[in-house]
Tab-separated table of C-alpha atoms in Angstrom:
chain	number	residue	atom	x	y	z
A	1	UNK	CA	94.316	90.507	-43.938
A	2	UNK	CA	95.479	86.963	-43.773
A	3	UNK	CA	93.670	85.153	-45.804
A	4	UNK	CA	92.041	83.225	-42.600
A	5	UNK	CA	88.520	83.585	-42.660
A	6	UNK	CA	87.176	84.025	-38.475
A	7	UNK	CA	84.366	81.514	-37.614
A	8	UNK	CA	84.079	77.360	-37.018
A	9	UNK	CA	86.814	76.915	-39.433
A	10	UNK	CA	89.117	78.298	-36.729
A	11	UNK	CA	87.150	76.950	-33.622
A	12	UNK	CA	87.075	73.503	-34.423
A	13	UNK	CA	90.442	71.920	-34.418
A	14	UNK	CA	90.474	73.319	-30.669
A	15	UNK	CA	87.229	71.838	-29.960
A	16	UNK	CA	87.892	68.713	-31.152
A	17	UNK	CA	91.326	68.561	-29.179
A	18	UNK	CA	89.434	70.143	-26.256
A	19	UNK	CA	87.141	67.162	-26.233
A	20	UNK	CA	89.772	64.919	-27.046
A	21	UNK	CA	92.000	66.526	-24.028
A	22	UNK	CA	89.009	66.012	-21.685
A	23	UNK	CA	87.403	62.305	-22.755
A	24	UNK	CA	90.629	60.905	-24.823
A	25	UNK	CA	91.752	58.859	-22.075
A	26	UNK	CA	88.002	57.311	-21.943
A	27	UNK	CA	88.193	56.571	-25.346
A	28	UNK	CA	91.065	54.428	-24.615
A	29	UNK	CA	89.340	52.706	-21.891
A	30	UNK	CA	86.381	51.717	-23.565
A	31	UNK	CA	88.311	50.467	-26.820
A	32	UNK	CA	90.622	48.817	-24.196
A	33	UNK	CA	87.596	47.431	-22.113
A	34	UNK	CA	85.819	46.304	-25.761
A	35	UNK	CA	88.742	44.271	-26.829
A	36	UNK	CA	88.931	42.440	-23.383
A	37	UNK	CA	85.708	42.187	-23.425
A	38	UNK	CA	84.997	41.096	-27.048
A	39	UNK	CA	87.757	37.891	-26.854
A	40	UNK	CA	86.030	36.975	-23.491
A	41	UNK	CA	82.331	37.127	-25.414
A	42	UNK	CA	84.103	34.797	-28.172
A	43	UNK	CA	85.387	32.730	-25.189
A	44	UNK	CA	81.791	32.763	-23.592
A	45	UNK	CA	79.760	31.919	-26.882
A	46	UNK	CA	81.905	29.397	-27.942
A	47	UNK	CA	81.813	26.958	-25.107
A	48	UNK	CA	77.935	28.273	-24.269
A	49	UNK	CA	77.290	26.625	-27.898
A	50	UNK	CA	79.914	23.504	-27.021
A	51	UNK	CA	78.297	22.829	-23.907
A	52	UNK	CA	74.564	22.983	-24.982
A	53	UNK	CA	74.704	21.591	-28.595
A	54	UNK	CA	77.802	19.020	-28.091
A	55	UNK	CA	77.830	17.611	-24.690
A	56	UNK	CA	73.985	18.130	-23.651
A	57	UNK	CA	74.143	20.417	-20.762
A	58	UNK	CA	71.199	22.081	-19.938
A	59	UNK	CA	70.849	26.274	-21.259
A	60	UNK	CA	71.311	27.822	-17.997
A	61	UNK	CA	73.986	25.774	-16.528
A	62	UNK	CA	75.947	26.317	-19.458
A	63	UNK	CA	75.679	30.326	-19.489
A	64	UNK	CA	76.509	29.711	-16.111
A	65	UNK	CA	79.757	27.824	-16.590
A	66	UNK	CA	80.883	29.730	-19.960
A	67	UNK	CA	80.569	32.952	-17.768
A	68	UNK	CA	82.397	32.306	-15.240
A	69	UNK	CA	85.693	30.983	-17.444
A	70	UNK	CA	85.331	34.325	-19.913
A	71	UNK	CA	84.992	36.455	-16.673
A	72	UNK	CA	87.944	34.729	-15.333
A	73	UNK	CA	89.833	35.743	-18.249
A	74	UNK	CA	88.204	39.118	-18.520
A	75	UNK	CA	89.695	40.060	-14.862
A	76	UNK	CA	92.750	39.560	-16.277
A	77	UNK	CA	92.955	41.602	-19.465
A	78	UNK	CA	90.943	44.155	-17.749
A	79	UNK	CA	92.915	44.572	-14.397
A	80	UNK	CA	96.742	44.184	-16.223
A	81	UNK	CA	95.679	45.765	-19.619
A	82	UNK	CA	92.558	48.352	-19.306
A	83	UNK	CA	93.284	49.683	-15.907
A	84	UNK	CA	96.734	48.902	-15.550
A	85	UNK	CA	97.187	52.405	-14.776
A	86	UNK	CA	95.117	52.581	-12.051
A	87	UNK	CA	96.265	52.179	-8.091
A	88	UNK	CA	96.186	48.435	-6.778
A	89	UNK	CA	96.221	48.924	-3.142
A	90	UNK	CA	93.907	45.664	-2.667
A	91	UNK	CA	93.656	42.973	-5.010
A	92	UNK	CA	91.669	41.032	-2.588
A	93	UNK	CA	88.789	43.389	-2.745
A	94	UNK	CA	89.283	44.190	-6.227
A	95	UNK	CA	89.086	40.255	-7.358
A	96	UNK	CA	85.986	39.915	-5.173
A	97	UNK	CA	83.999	42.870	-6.291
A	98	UNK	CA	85.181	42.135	-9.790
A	99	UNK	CA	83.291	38.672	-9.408
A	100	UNK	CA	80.545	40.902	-7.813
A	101	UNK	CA	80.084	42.685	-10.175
A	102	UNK	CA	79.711	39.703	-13.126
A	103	UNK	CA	77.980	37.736	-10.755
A	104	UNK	CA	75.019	40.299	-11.560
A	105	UNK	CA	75.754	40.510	-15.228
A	106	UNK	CA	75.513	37.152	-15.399
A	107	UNK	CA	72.279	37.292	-13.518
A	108	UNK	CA	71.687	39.718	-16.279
A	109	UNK	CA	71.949	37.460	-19.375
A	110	UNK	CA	70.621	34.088	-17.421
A	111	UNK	CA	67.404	36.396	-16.747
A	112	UNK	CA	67.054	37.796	-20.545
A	113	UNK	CA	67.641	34.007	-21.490
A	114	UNK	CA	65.245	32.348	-18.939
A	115	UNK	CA	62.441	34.715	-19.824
A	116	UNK	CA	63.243	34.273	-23.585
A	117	UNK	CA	63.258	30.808	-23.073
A	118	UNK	CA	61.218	29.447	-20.388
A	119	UNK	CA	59.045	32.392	-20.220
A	120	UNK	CA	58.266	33.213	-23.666
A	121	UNK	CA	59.414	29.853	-24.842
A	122	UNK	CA	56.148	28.286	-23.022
A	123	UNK	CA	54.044	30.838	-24.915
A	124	UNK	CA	55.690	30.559	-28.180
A	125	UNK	CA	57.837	27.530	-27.923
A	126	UNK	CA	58.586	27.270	-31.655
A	127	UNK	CA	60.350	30.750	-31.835
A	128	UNK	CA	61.387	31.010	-28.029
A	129	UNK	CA	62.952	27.518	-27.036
A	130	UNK	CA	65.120	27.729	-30.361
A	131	UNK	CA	68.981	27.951	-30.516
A	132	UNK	CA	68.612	31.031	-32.084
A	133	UNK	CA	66.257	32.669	-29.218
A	134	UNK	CA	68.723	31.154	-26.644
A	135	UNK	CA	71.919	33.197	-28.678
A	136	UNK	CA	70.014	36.361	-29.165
A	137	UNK	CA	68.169	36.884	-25.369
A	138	UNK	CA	71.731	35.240	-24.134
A	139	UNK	CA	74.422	37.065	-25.966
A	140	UNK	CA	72.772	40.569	-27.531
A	141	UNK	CA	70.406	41.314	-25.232
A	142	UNK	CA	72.024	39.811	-21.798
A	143	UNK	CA	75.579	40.474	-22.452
A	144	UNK	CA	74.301	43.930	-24.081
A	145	UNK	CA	73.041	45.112	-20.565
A	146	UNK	CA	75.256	43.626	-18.334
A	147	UNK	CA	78.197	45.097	-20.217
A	148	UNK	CA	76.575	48.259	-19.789
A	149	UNK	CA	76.381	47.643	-16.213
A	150	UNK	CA	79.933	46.252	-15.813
A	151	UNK	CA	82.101	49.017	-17.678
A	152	UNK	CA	80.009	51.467	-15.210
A	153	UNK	CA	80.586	49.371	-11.945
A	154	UNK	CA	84.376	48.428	-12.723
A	155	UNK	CA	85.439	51.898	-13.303
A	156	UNK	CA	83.462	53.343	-10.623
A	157	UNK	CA	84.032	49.990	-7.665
A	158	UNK	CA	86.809	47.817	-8.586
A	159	UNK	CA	89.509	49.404	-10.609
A	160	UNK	CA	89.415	53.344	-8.625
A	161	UNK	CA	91.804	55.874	-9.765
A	162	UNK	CA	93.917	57.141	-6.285
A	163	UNK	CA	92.332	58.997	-4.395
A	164	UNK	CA	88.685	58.119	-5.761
A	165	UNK	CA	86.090	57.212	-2.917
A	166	UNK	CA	84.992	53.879	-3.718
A	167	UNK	CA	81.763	54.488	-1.762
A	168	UNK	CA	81.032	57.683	-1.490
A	169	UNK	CA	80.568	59.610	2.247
A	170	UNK	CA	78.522	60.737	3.650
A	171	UNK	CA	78.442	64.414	4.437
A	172	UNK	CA	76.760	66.012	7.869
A	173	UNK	CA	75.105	69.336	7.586
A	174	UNK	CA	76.596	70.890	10.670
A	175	UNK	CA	74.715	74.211	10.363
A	176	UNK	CA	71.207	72.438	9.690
A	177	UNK	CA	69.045	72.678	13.265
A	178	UNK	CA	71.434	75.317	14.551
């Protein structure tokens, strides 16, 4: 005998590097896709608050505008940091289906923050139509789902590995009917 006792002892080191083998380089992705994304929620939330509380602009115009400048700066990090690795056969089509993409996210967060705040806001305007209300239905609950939604679109739409399908085809039974 050995001394080494047979059971999970021995089995998990290689399942842990089997799963690491297998979803590592996600792992990198999504801490490399956080980062990005965290400096361009900073970016966003800062001038959101500027806008609305120092120069007056109205809720939705400013979630509009503050978008738009952190997505611009999102692109960036993400297409020359996150998925720098990835093929860039059309940066055209990336760019525009990048803006796509956060064009619904946005739509995202304006629509958690105009039913937070005009919605909900005329039922409960003391709680709802509140800088607070506007941060949390804007920022946690918006940006919550729409990052959800853009991590899933960019990998699978904008920044394809080679030889990924960007739409997928569509396959014809040639046997079915014969």
């Amino acid at each position: 005998m050995t001394g080494e006792q047979p059971g999970p002892r021995q089995t998990r080191p290689g399942l842990v590097r089997a799963l690491l083998d297998r979803f590592g380089h996600l792992v990198r992705e999504l801490s490399k896709f956080a980062t990005v994304g965290g400096i361009a929620f900073l970016i966003d939330f800062a001038l959101f608050n500027y806008m609305t509380t120092v120069r007056g602009v109205e809720q939705v115009t400013a979630k509009t505008i503050s978008t738009i400048i952190a997505a611009t700066f999102a692109f960036v990090g993400n297409r020359f940091w996150t998925w720098r690795h990835r093929q860039r056969n059309n940066p055209a089509r990336e760019y525009a289906l990048f803006f796509f993409f956060n064009a619904v996210g946005l739509g995202i967060a304006v629509a958690c923050l105009a039913i937070s705040r005009y919605g909900l806001g005329a039922i409960w305007p003391d709680v709802f139509q509140t800088t607070l209300a506007d941060n949390i239905a804007s920022f946690i609950v918006g940006t919550g789902l729409g990052t959800l939604f853009r991590f899933w679109s960019y990998r699978r739409f904008v920044f394809v590995e080679a030889g990924t399908q960007s739409v997928p085809q569509v396959k014809h039974d040639r046997d079915h009917g014969a």
